[in-house]
């Protein structure tokens, strides 16, 4: 995720560009850059850091210009460095371009351009585009014609915008699978990766569709189809949002937006190169012993990993809460320690890793923030590419980490011959179904979960029960409830009940039980047994299950049904329900959803 903002007007636009790109910072904030046309010359400034810091340090507002494009980056290809920051220029300096998305065929294109004598300065996929523009301009002597040729060779997803000294009064832009829109002001026209880029200046927008490109100048714009080259009539859309709503994509809170982004973040997790998943699996396999560490939510992700690796690869890897790691783990040079962290900055997890390294252990990590302390510290890192997670409560990042860990477990299973190639591939096939199934659940179950959550929102104490791999799901769902709704929720393995907790069960105790699909016979029966124990004492049970309606009617006080799926992905779906249930309980209780009291997004103190 990155942000694009562009403006062309009658007067100086550098302040408009600043406001536009600052509004987009929620999409990515590890580096920032601008290209401005100043007396027919391109001025390009870029650096690592947030938008405000960049504009101040580079003194961007002092450059007067009537046309420019800006970019805020969330790195996917290439490290967070000034050289990898957008805009990118052609060798001759006549083109400067900003881009969102991934150019899938950038490697062969880059090799070809290198052979033809083009020089590259970055590790990014984006940089091929300005070089291609230069190459095709030399052939056609026409910027639009060069752009069309570029669009015909690019594969992958993109929204990009560029300036060219050959047409110094126009912004050129194009889109495929990445959002792009124009803002139509009276004296100024805008380009943005979403409305937020210009919403404070104009509420009139034109949405560019896949396969279209646009040429924008101060007093006009044209949108064309990149195949037929015909002009496309585009309606002007009135934006009713304010800039805050727009940043949240129309959702009332980042938490809900991020829950709804999960089909995409799971796709991103499934698209991660097999090589990096393999390397982490290798790190684990080569260690004489291994540990998973994380804290809060990521400790529960680590617990999930413990179960899935045991299930698929037959290896027992303890999960330890980072804050307890030094007290508990006995690591040495032959150990492998795998950390899980959204921010990559959490003090406890960083300390656990430093401790492990001080004992000579090899370290690996799954993190969401490129260039973060943990990403830089470890020997092996997987960047999960979930995009910025703004809500303090982790949802999409944790769910993606679980998906990545299933992939790691599958590779380990294959390496250790616990799984045949056929079993491995079948499991991968089930994982591939996840994004669409999550989307279906979000579309079809949210309303019902909302109603149930509202109905029981006054409940002060919940028990969250799950057996086997549903135990970490219960723990994580209970943590969501505590941190966003401030309601007491205790996660517990179902089998634990009869060893004490059962004594307090009566009609005033409310439980949520995460039930596996029937195919998981033993776990299914054992979980239903826990439900019976509670019901026999008149306790309330909300059962989340995969059976058909009415199958266990008398067993549950309330039931929530999920579509029949493979046991491999079932726990992930249960977690989506846990997230939504907490969110809707919290909205009923009018909590400050995205910034719960006493909590911070990244806990960098011990
Ligand atoms: C998640 O909802 C919590 N706010 C918290 O437990 C968090 O997961 C924990 O602090 C670890 O953070 P990290 O993933 O950034 O390392």
Coordinates of C-alpha atoms and ligand atoms in Angstrom, one line a residue:
X1 CA 0.0 0.0 0.0
X2 CA 1.2 3.4 -1.0
X3 CA -0.3 6.8 -1.8
X4 CA -0.3 8.9 -4.9
X5 CA -1.2 12.6 -5.0
X6 CA -0.9 14.9 -8.0
X7 CA -2.1 18.4 -8.8
X8 CA -2.0 20.9 -11.7
X9 CA -3.3 24.4 -11.4
X10 CA -3.1 28.1 -12.1
X11 CA -1.1 28.9 -9.0
X12 CA 1.6 27.3 -7.0
X13 CA 0.5 23.7 -6.0
X14 CA 3.3 22.5 -3.7
X15 CA 1.1 23.2 -0.6
X16 CA -1.8 21.3 -2.2
X17 CA 0.5 18.4 -2.9
X18 CA 1.7 18.4 0.7
X19 CA -1.9 18.3 2.1
X20 CA -2.9 15.6 -0.4
X21 CA 0.0 13.3 0.4
X22 CA -0.2 14.0 4.2
X23 CA -3.9 12.8 4.0
X24 CA -2.7 9.6 2.4
X25 CA -0.1 8.8 5.0
X26 CA -2.4 6.2 6.5
X27 CA -1.6 4.1 3.4
X28 CA 2.1 4.0 4.1
X29 CA 4.7 6.1 5.7
X30 CA 8.2 4.7 5.4
X31 CA 9.4 7.2 2.7
X32 CA 8.1 10.1 0.7
X33 CA 8.9 12.0 -2.5
X34 CA 7.8 14.6 -5.0
X35 CA 8.4 15.6 -8.6
X36 CA 7.6 19.2 -9.5
X37 CA 7.9 21.0 -12.8
X38 CA 9.8 24.2 -12.4
X39 CA 10.3 26.3 -15.5
X40 CA 10.2 23.2 -17.7
X41 CA 12.7 21.4 -15.5
X42 CA 11.9 18.5 -13.2
X43 CA 12.7 18.9 -9.6
X44 CA 12.7 15.6 -7.8
X45 CA 13.1 15.3 -4.0
X46 CA 12.7 12.2 -2.0
X47 CA 13.8 10.6 1.3
X48 CA 12.9 8.1 3.9
X49 CA 10.7 9.1 6.8
X50 CA 7.1 10.4 7.2
X51 CA 5.5 13.1 5.0
X52 CA 5.8 16.0 7.4
X53 CA 9.5 15.3 8.2
X54 CA 10.3 14.9 4.5
X55 CA 8.6 18.2 3.4
X56 CA 10.4 20.0 6.3
X57 CA 13.8 18.5 5.8
X58 CA 13.8 18.8 2.0
X59 CA 12.3 22.3 2.1
X60 CA 9.8 21.2 -0.5
X61 CA 7.3 24.0 0.0
X62 CA 10.0 26.5 -1.1
X63 CA 9.9 25.0 -4.6
X64 CA 7.3 27.0 -6.6
X65 CA 5.5 24.9 -9.2
X66 CA 2.1 24.7 -10.9
X67 CA 2.2 21.0 -11.5
X68 CA 3.5 18.0 -9.5
X69 CA 3.1 14.5 -8.3
X70 CA 3.9 13.0 -4.8
X71 CA 4.1 9.6 -3.3
X72 CA 4.2 8.1 0.2
X73 CA 5.6 4.6 0.3
X74 CA 4.9 1.3 2.1
X75 CA 7.8 -0.8 0.9
X76 CA 7.1 -4.1 -0.9
X77 CA 10.0 -4.5 -3.3
X78 CA 13.3 -3.1 -2.1
X79 CA 14.4 -1.8 1.3
X80 CA 13.4 1.5 2.8
X81 CA 16.2 3.7 1.4
X82 CA 16.3 7.1 -0.4
X83 CA 17.2 5.4 -3.6
X84 CA 14.1 3.1 -3.4
X85 CA 11.8 6.0 -2.8
X86 CA 9.5 7.3 -5.5
X87 CA 9.5 9.3 -7.9
X88 CA 11.7 7.4 -10.3
X89 CA 13.3 9.1 -13.3
X90 CA 14.3 8.0 -16.8
X91 CA 18.1 8.1 -17.6
X92 CA 17.6 11.3 -19.7
X93 CA 15.7 13.0 -16.8
X94 CA 12.7 13.8 -19.0
X95 CA 10.2 11.5 -17.0
X96 CA 9.5 11.3 -13.3
X97 CA 7.0 8.7 -12.1
X98 CA 5.2 7.5 -8.9
X99 CA 3.5 4.1 -8.7
X100 CA 1.3 1.9 -6.5
X101 CA 1.1 -1.8 -7.1
X102 CA 3.5 -4.5 -8.3
X103 CA 4.9 -4.9 -11.8
X104 CA 4.9 -8.6 -12.1
X105 CA 7.2 -8.9 -15.1
X106 CA 9.7 -6.2 -14.0
X107 CA 12.6 -8.6 -14.0
X108 CA 12.6 -9.5 -17.7
X109 CA 11.8 -5.9 -18.6
X110 CA 14.7 -4.7 -16.4
X111 CA 17.1 -7.2 -18.0
X112 CA 16.1 -6.1 -21.4
X113 CA 16.5 -2.4 -20.5
X114 CA 19.9 -3.0 -19.0
X115 CA 21.0 -4.7 -22.2
X116 CA 19.9 -1.6 -24.1
X117 CA 22.0 0.6 -21.9
X118 CA 19.6 2.0 -19.3
X119 CA 21.0 2.5 -15.8
X120 CA 19.0 1.7 -12.7
X121 CA 19.5 3.2 -9.3
X122 CA 16.9 1.2 -7.2
X123 CA 15.9 -2.3 -6.3
X124 CA 12.2 -1.5 -7.1
X125 CA 9.9 -3.0 -9.7
X126 CA 8.6 0.6 -10.5
X127 CA 11.8 1.9 -12.0
X128 CA 11.3 0.0 -15.2
X129 CA 8.4 2.3 -16.1
X130 CA 10.2 5.6 -16.6
X131 CA 12.9 3.8 -18.5
X132 CA 10.3 2.3 -20.8
X133 CA 8.7 5.7 -21.3
X134 CA 12.0 7.1 -22.3
X135 CA 12.7 4.2 -24.7
X136 CA 9.2 4.4 -26.4
X137 CA 9.4 8.2 -26.5
X138 CA 12.6 8.0 -28.5
X139 CA 10.6 5.8 -31.0
X140 CA 7.4 7.8 -31.2
X141 CA 8.3 11.4 -30.1
X142 CA 4.9 11.5 -28.4
X143 CA 4.4 11.1 -24.7
X144 CA 0.9 9.6 -25.0
X145 CA 2.0 7.1 -27.7
X146 CA 4.9 6.1 -25.4
X147 CA 2.5 5.7 -22.5
X148 CA 0.3 3.4 -24.6
X149 CA 3.2 1.3 -25.6
X150 CA 4.3 1.0 -21.9
X151 CA 0.8 -0.1 -20.9
X152 CA 0.9 -2.9 -23.5
X153 CA 4.1 -4.4 -22.1
X154 CA 3.4 -4.1 -18.3
X155 CA 2.0 -7.0 -16.4
X156 CA 0.8 -6.9 -12.8
X157 CA -1.1 -4.2 -10.9
X158 CA -0.5 -0.5 -11.1
X159 CA -1.8 3.0 -10.6
X160 CA 0.8 5.4 -11.7
X161 CA 1.2 9.1 -12.5
X162 CA 4.1 10.9 -14.2
X163 CA 5.4 14.2 -15.4
X164 CA 7.4 14.7 -18.6
X165 CA 9.4 17.8 -19.6
X166 CA 8.1 17.0 -23.2
X167 CA 4.6 18.0 -22.0
X168 CA 5.3 20.2 -19.0
X169 CA 1.7 21.2 -18.4
X170 CA 0.2 17.7 -18.1
X171 CA 0.0 14.8 -15.7
X172 CA -0.3 11.4 -17.3
X173 CA -1.7 8.5 -15.3
X174 CA -3.0 5.0 -15.8
X175 CA -4.6 2.2 -13.8
X176 CA -4.9 -1.6 -13.6
X177 CA -6.1 -3.2 -10.4
X178 CA -4.9 -0.4 -8.2
X179 CA -7.3 2.5 -7.4
X180 CA -6.8 5.8 -9.2
X181 CA -9.1 8.8 -9.5
X182 CA -9.1 12.4 -10.6
X183 CA -10.3 15.4 -8.6
X184 CA -12.0 18.0 -10.8
X185 CA -11.6 21.5 -9.3
X186 CA -12.4 24.7 -11.1
X187 CA -8.9 26.1 -11.4
X188 CA -7.0 22.9 -10.3
X189 CA -7.2 19.3 -11.3
X190 CA -6.0 16.5 -9.1
X191 CA -4.8 12.9 -9.3
X192 CA -5.1 10.5 -6.3
X193 CA -4.9 6.9 -5.3
X194 CA -8.1 7.7 -3.3
X195 CA -10.4 10.6 -2.6
X196 CA -8.4 11.6 0.4
X197 CA -5.7 13.0 -1.9
X198 CA -7.9 15.9 -2.9
X199 CA -11.1 15.8 -0.8
X200 CA -10.2 19.0 1.1
X201 CA -10.1 20.8 -2.3
X202 CA -12.9 19.3 -4.4
X203 CA -15.8 16.9 -3.9
X204 CA -16.0 16.2 -7.7
X205 CA -14.2 13.0 -8.7
X206 CA -13.7 10.9 -11.8
X207 CA -12.9 7.2 -11.2
X208 CA -10.4 5.7 -13.6
X209 CA -11.2 2.1 -14.3
X210 CA -8.9 -0.8 -15.2
X211 CA -7.3 -0.5 -18.6
X212 CA -7.8 3.3 -18.8
X213 CA -5.3 6.1 -18.8
X214 CA -5.8 9.9 -18.4
X215 CA -4.1 13.1 -19.4
X216 CA -4.8 15.9 -17.0
X217 CA -4.1 19.6 -17.4
X218 CA -5.2 22.7 -15.5
X219 CA -8.4 23.3 -17.4
X220 CA -9.2 19.9 -19.0
X221 CA -8.8 16.2 -18.7
X222 CA -9.3 13.2 -21.0
X223 CA -9.7 9.5 -20.1
X224 CA -9.0 6.9 -22.8
X225 CA -9.2 3.1 -23.1
X226 CA -5.6 1.8 -23.5
X227 CA -6.6 -0.9 -26.0
X228 CA -9.0 0.9 -28.4
X229 CA -7.4 4.4 -27.6
X230 CA -10.9 5.8 -27.7
X231 CA -12.0 8.5 -25.3
X232 CA -14.2 7.2 -22.5
X233 CA -17.1 9.4 -21.2
X234 CA -16.7 9.4 -17.5
X235 CA -19.4 10.6 -15.0
X236 CA -18.4 13.0 -12.3
X237 CA -19.0 11.4 -8.9
X238 CA -19.9 13.6 -5.9
X239 CA -18.0 12.6 -2.8
X240 CA -20.0 12.9 0.3
X241 CA -17.3 11.9 2.8
X242 CA -15.1 14.1 4.8
X243 CA -11.4 13.4 4.8
X244 CA -11.4 11.3 8.0
X245 CA -14.2 9.0 6.7
X246 CA -12.4 8.8 3.4
X247 CA -9.2 7.6 5.0
X248 CA -11.2 4.9 6.6
X249 CA -12.5 4.0 3.1
X250 CA -16.1 4.7 4.3
X251 CA -15.9 2.4 7.3
X252 CA -16.7 4.0 10.7
X253 CA -13.5 2.7 12.2
X254 CA -10.1 1.4 11.1
X255 CA -10.7 -1.8 13.1
X256 CA -13.7 -2.7 10.8
X257 CA -11.8 -1.5 7.7
X258 CA -8.9 -3.7 8.6
X259 CA -11.1 -6.7 9.3
X260 CA -12.7 -6.2 5.9
X261 CA -9.2 -6.0 4.3
X262 CA -8.5 -9.6 5.3
X263 CA -9.4 -11.2 2.0
X264 CA -6.7 -9.0 0.5
X265 CA -4.1 -9.5 3.2
X266 CA -4.6 -13.3 3.1
X267 CA -4.1 -13.1 -0.7
X268 CA -0.9 -11.1 -0.1
X269 CA 0.3 -13.8 2.5
X270 CA -0.4 -16.5 -0.1
X271 CA 1.4 -14.6 -2.8
X272 CA 4.6 -14.3 -0.7
X273 CA 7.5 -16.0 -2.5
X274 CA 7.8 -19.7 -1.6
X275 CA 11.6 -19.1 -1.3
X276 CA 11.2 -16.9 1.8
X277 CA 8.7 -19.3 3.4
X278 CA 11.2 -22.1 2.7
X279 CA 14.1 -20.2 4.2
X280 CA 12.2 -19.8 7.5
X281 CA 11.2 -23.5 7.4
X282 CA 14.9 -24.3 6.9
X283 CA 16.0 -22.2 9.8
X284 CA 13.6 -24.2 12.0
X285 CA 14.5 -27.5 10.5
X286 CA 18.2 -26.9 11.0
X287 CA 18.0 -26.0 14.6
X288 CA 18.4 -28.7 17.3
X289 CA 15.6 -27.0 19.1
X290 CA 13.3 -24.1 18.1
X291 CA 11.0 -21.6 19.8
X292 CA 8.2 -19.3 18.6
X293 CA 8.0 -16.0 20.5
X294 CA 5.5 -13.1 20.4
X295 CA 3.5 -11.1 23.0
X296 CA -0.1 -10.2 23.4
X297 CA -1.8 -11.2 20.1
X298 CA 1.4 -12.4 18.6
X299 CA 1.9 -14.8 21.5
X300 CA -1.4 -16.3 20.5
X301 CA -0.2 -16.4 16.9
X302 CA 2.9 -18.2 18.2
X303 CA 0.6 -20.7 20.1
X304 CA -1.3 -21.2 16.9
X305 CA 2.0 -22.0 15.2
X306 CA 2.9 -24.5 17.9
X307 CA -0.3 -26.5 17.1
X308 CA -0.1 -26.2 13.3
X309 CA 3.5 -27.2 13.1
X310 CA 2.9 -30.2 15.4
X311 CA -0.2 -31.2 13.3
X312 CA 1.4 -30.8 9.8
X313 CA 5.1 -31.5 10.5
X314 CA 5.1 -33.6 13.6
X315 CA 7.5 -31.3 15.4
X316 CA 6.9 -29.9 18.9
X317 CA 8.1 -26.2 19.0
X318 CA 7.2 -24.4 22.2
X319 CA 5.6 -21.0 22.1
X320 CA 6.8 -18.5 24.7
X321 CA 5.5 -15.1 25.5
X322 CA 8.4 -12.7 24.7
X323 CA 8.4 -11.2 28.2
X324 CA 9.0 -14.6 29.7
X325 CA 11.5 -15.8 27.2
X326 CA 14.7 -15.1 29.0
X327 CA 13.3 -16.7 32.2
X328 CA 12.2 -19.8 30.4
X329 CA 14.1 -20.6 27.2
X330 CA 17.4 -22.5 27.3
X331 CA 18.8 -21.4 24.0
X332 CA 22.3 -22.0 22.5
X333 CA 24.1 -21.9 19.1
X334 CA 22.0 -24.8 17.8
X335 CA 18.7 -23.2 18.6
X336 CA 16.3 -21.3 16.2
X337 CA 14.1 -18.6 17.6
X338 CA 11.2 -17.3 15.4
X339 CA 9.6 -14.0 16.5
X340 CA 6.2 -12.8 15.3
X341 CA 5.5 -9.1 15.4
X342 CA 3.2 -6.7 13.5
X343 CA 5.2 -3.5 14.3
X344 CA 8.7 -5.1 14.5
X345 CA 9.4 -2.7 17.3
X346 CA 7.9 -4.4 20.4
X347 CA 10.3 -4.1 23.3
X348 CA 9.6 -7.5 24.8
X349 CA 10.0 -9.4 21.5
X350 CA 13.1 -7.4 20.6
X351 CA 14.6 -8.2 24.0
X352 CA 13.8 -11.9 23.6
X353 CA 15.6 -11.9 20.2
X354 CA 18.6 -10.0 21.6
X355 CA 18.8 -12.5 24.4
X356 CA 18.6 -15.4 21.9
X357 CA 21.3 -13.8 19.8
X358 CA 23.5 -13.2 22.8
X359 CA 23.5 -17.0 23.3
X360 CA 24.4 -17.6 19.7
X361 CA 21.0 -18.7 18.5
X362 CA 19.8 -18.2 14.9
X363 CA 16.8 -15.9 14.6
X364 CA 13.9 -15.4 12.2
X365 CA 10.8 -13.3 12.2
X366 CA 7.5 -12.6 10.6
X367 CA 6.9 -8.9 10.7
X368 CA 4.7 -6.4 8.9
X369 CA 6.9 -3.3 8.9
X370 CA 9.8 -3.3 6.6
X371 CA 13.0 -1.7 8.0
X372 CA 11.7 -2.1 11.6
X373 CA 14.2 -3.1 14.4
X374 CA 13.2 -6.7 14.4
X375 CA 13.3 -7.0 10.6
X376 CA 16.8 -5.6 10.7
X377 CA 18.0 -7.7 13.7
X378 CA 17.1 -11.2 12.6
X379 CA 19.0 -13.6 10.3
X380 CA 15.8 -14.4 8.3
X381 CA 12.7 -12.3 7.8
X382 CA 9.4 -12.7 6.2
X383 CA 7.7 -9.4 5.4
X384 CA 4.0 -10.2 5.5
X385 CA 2.8 -7.3 3.3
X386 CA -0.5 -6.7 5.1
X387 CA -0.3 -2.9 4.7
X388 CA -0.3 -0.4 7.6
X389 CA -2.4 -1.5 10.5
X390 CA -3.7 1.7 12.0
X391 CA -6.1 0.4 14.7
X392 CA -4.3 -0.3 18.0
X393 CA -6.1 -3.7 18.0
X394 CA -4.4 -6.2 15.7
X395 CA -6.7 -8.0 13.3
X396 CA -5.5 -8.3 9.7
X397 CA -1.8 -8.6 10.7
X398 CA -2.4 -11.5 13.1
X399 CA -4.6 -13.4 10.7
X400 CA -2.1 -13.1 7.9
X401 CA 0.7 -14.3 10.3
X402 CA -1.3 -17.4 10.9
X403 CA -1.7 -18.0 7.2
X404 CA 2.0 -17.6 6.7
X405 CA 2.7 -20.0 9.5
X406 CA 0.4 -22.6 8.0
X407 CA 2.6 -22.2 4.9
X408 CA 5.8 -22.6 6.9
X409 CA 4.3 -25.7 8.6
X410 CA 3.4 -27.2 5.2
X411 CA 6.9 -26.8 4.0
X412 CA 8.3 -28.3 7.2
X413 CA 5.8 -31.2 6.8
X414 CA 7.1 -31.8 3.3
X415 CA 10.8 -31.6 4.3
X416 CA 10.3 -34.0 7.1
X417 CA 8.2 -36.3 4.9
X418 CA 5.3 -36.1 7.3
X419 CA 3.2 -34.9 4.3
X420 CA 3.3 -36.3 0.7
X421 CA 3.5 -33.8 -2.1
X422 CA -0.1 -34.6 -2.9
X423 CA -1.2 -33.8 0.7
X424 CA 0.9 -30.7 0.7
X425 CA -0.6 -29.4 -2.6
X426 CA -4.2 -30.3 -1.5
X427 CA -3.6 -28.2 1.7
X428 CA -2.3 -25.3 -0.4
X429 CA -5.4 -25.6 -2.5
X430 CA -7.6 -25.2 0.6
X431 CA -5.6 -22.1 1.7
X432 CA -6.2 -20.6 -1.8
X433 CA -9.9 -20.8 -1.1
X434 CA -9.6 -18.7 2.1
X435 CA -9.8 -15.1 0.7
X436 CA -13.2 -15.9 -1.1
X437 CA -14.6 -17.7 1.9
X438 CA -13.6 -14.9 4.3
X439 CA -15.2 -12.4 1.9
X440 CA -18.4 -14.5 1.9
X441 CA -18.5 -14.5 5.7
X442 CA -17.9 -10.8 5.9
X443 CA -20.7 -10.2 3.4
X444 CA -23.2 -12.7 4.8
X445 CA -22.6 -13.0 8.5
X446 CA -21.7 -9.5 9.7
X447 CA -25.3 -8.5 10.1
X448 CA -26.2 -11.5 12.3
X449 CA -23.0 -11.1 14.4
X450 CA -23.9 -7.4 14.9
X451 CA -27.4 -8.4 16.2
X452 CA -26.1 -11.1 18.5
X453 CA -23.3 -8.9 19.8
X454 CA -25.7 -6.1 20.5
X455 CA -28.2 -8.4 22.2
X456 CA -25.5 -9.7 24.6
X457 CA -23.4 -6.5 24.9
X458 CA -24.3 -6.1 28.6
X459 CA -22.7 -9.4 29.5
X460 CA -19.8 -8.6 31.9
X461 CA -18.0 -12.0 31.8
X462 CA -17.4 -14.3 29.0
X463 CA -15.7 -17.7 28.8
X464 CA -14.1 -18.4 25.4
X465 CA -13.5 -22.1 24.9
X466 CA -11.7 -24.1 22.2
X467 CA -9.9 -27.3 22.1
X468 CA -6.7 -28.1 20.1
X469 CA -5.9 -25.4 17.6
X470 CA -9.1 -23.7 18.6
X471 CA -7.6 -22.9 22.0
X472 CA -5.3 -20.1 20.6
X473 CA -8.3 -18.9 18.6
X474 CA -10.3 -18.7 21.8
X475 CA -7.5 -16.9 23.6
X476 CA -7.0 -14.4 20.8
X477 CA -10.7 -13.7 20.4
X478 CA -11.0 -13.2 24.2
X479 CA -8.1 -10.7 24.0
X480 CA -10.0 -8.8 21.3
X481 CA -13.0 -8.6 23.5
X482 CA -11.0 -7.3 26.5
X483 CA -9.0 -4.7 24.6
X484 CA -11.7 -3.2 22.5
X485 CA -14.8 -3.6 24.6
X486 CA -13.2 -3.6 28.1
X487 CA -15.3 -6.7 28.8
X488 CA -13.8 -9.6 30.8
X489 CA -13.3 -12.6 28.6
X490 CA -11.3 -15.6 29.6
X491 CA -9.9 -18.0 27.0
X492 CA -9.6 -21.6 28.1
X493 CA -9.1 -25.1 26.6
X494 CA -12.5 -26.9 26.7
X495 CA -11.0 -29.8 28.6
X496 CA -9.9 -27.5 31.4
X497 CA -13.4 -26.7 32.5
X498 CA -14.0 -29.8 34.7
X499 CA -10.8 -29.1 36.6
X500 CA -12.2 -26.1 38.4
X501 CA -14.1 -23.6 36.3
X502 CA -17.2 -25.7 36.0
X503 CA -17.9 -24.9 39.7
X504 CA -18.9 -21.4 38.8
X505 CA -21.1 -22.2 35.8
X506 CA -24.8 -21.3 36.2
X507 CA -27.4 -19.4 34.2
X508 CA -25.4 -16.1 34.7
X509 CA -22.2 -17.4 33.0
X510 CA -21.9 -16.8 29.3
X511 CA -19.6 -18.9 27.0
X512 CA -18.6 -18.8 23.4
X513 CA -17.4 -22.1 22.1
X514 CA -15.4 -22.5 18.9
X515 CA -16.4 -25.8 17.4
X516 CA -14.3 -27.6 14.7
X517 CA -15.9 -29.1 11.6
X518 CA -17.4 -32.5 12.0
X519 CA -14.6 -34.0 9.9
X520 CA -12.2 -33.3 12.8
X521 CA -14.1 -36.1 14.6
X522 CA -12.3 -36.4 17.9
X523 CA -11.9 -32.7 18.5
X524 CA -15.5 -32.1 17.4
X525 CA -16.9 -34.6 19.9
X526 CA -14.7 -33.4 22.7
X527 CA -15.7 -29.8 22.1
X528 CA -19.4 -30.7 22.1
X529 CA -18.8 -32.5 25.3
X530 CA -17.6 -29.3 26.9
X531 CA -20.8 -27.6 25.6
X532 CA -22.9 -30.3 27.3
X533 CA -21.1 -29.8 30.6
X534 CA -22.0 -26.1 30.5
X535 CA -25.6 -26.7 29.3
X536 CA -26.2 -29.3 32.0
X537 CA -25.5 -26.5 34.6
X538 CA -27.8 -24.0 32.8
X539 CA -24.9 -22.0 31.4
X540 CA -25.4 -19.9 28.2
X541 CA -23.5 -21.1 25.1
X542 CA -23.0 -19.3 21.9
X543 CA -21.8 -22.1 19.6
X544 CA -19.8 -21.1 16.4
X545 CA -19.9 -24.2 14.2
X546 CA -19.8 -25.6 10.7
X547 CA -22.9 -27.9 11.0
X548 CA -26.1 -27.4 9.2
X549 CA -28.8 -25.3 11.0
X550 CA -30.7 -27.1 13.8
X551 CA -28.2 -30.0 13.9
X552 CA -27.4 -29.4 17.5
X553 CA -30.4 -27.1 18.2
X554 CA -31.0 -28.0 21.8
X555 CA -27.3 -27.8 22.6
X556 CA -26.8 -24.1 22.1
X557 CA -28.5 -21.0 23.5
X558 CA -27.4 -19.2 20.3
X559 CA -25.7 -20.5 17.3
X560 CA -23.6 -19.0 14.5
X561 CA -23.1 -21.2 11.4
X562 CA -20.2 -21.1 9.1
X563 CA -20.0 -22.7 5.6
X564 CA -18.5 -26.3 5.5
X565 CA -14.8 -26.0 4.9
X566 CA -11.6 -28.0 5.3
X567 CA -10.4 -28.3 8.9
X568 CA -7.1 -26.7 7.9
X569 CA -8.7 -23.3 7.4
X570 CA -11.6 -23.6 9.8
X571 CA -9.8 -21.9 12.8
X572 CA -9.0 -18.9 10.7
X573 CA -12.7 -18.4 9.9
X574 CA -13.6 -18.7 13.6
X575 CA -11.1 -15.9 14.3
X576 CA -12.9 -13.6 11.9
X577 CA -16.1 -14.2 13.9
X578 CA -14.2 -13.5 17.1
X579 CA -12.9 -10.2 15.7
X580 CA -16.4 -9.1 14.5
X581 CA -18.1 -10.1 17.7
X582 CA -15.7 -8.0 19.8
X583 CA -16.0 -5.1 17.4
X584 CA -19.8 -5.0 17.4
X585 CA -19.9 -5.5 21.2
X586 CA -17.6 -2.5 21.5
X587 CA -19.7 -0.3 19.2
X588 CA -22.8 -1.2 21.2
X589 CA -20.9 -0.1 24.4
X590 CA -19.7 3.0 22.6
X591 CA -16.1 2.4 23.2
X592 CA -13.3 4.4 21.5
X593 CA -12.6 1.6 19.0
X594 CA -9.4 2.5 17.3
X595 CA -7.7 3.9 20.3
X596 CA -8.7 1.8 23.4
X597 CA -7.9 3.4 26.7
X598 CA -4.4 2.7 28.2
X599 CA -3.1 0.9 25.0
X600 CA -0.6 1.9 22.4
X601 CA 0.0 0.5 18.9
X602 CA 3.5 -0.3 19.4
X603 CA 4.8 -1.1 22.9
X604 CA 8.4 0.0 22.8
X605 CA 9.0 -0.1 26.6
X606 CA 9.6 -3.0 29.0
Ligands
LIG1 C1 -3.0 -6.6 19.7 O1 -4.3 -6.4 19.5 C2 -2.4 -5.9 20.9 N1 -2.7 -4.5 20.8 C3 -1.1 -6.3 21.3 O2 -1.3 -7.5 22.1 C4 0.1 -6.6 20.3 O3 -0.3 -7.7 19.5 C5 1.4 -6.8 21.0 O4 1.8 -5.7 21.7 C6 2.5 -7.2 20.0 O5 2.7 -6.2 19.1 P1 3.5 -6.4 17.8 O6 2.8 -7.4 17.0 O7 3.6 -5.1 17.1 O8 4.9 -6.9 18.2

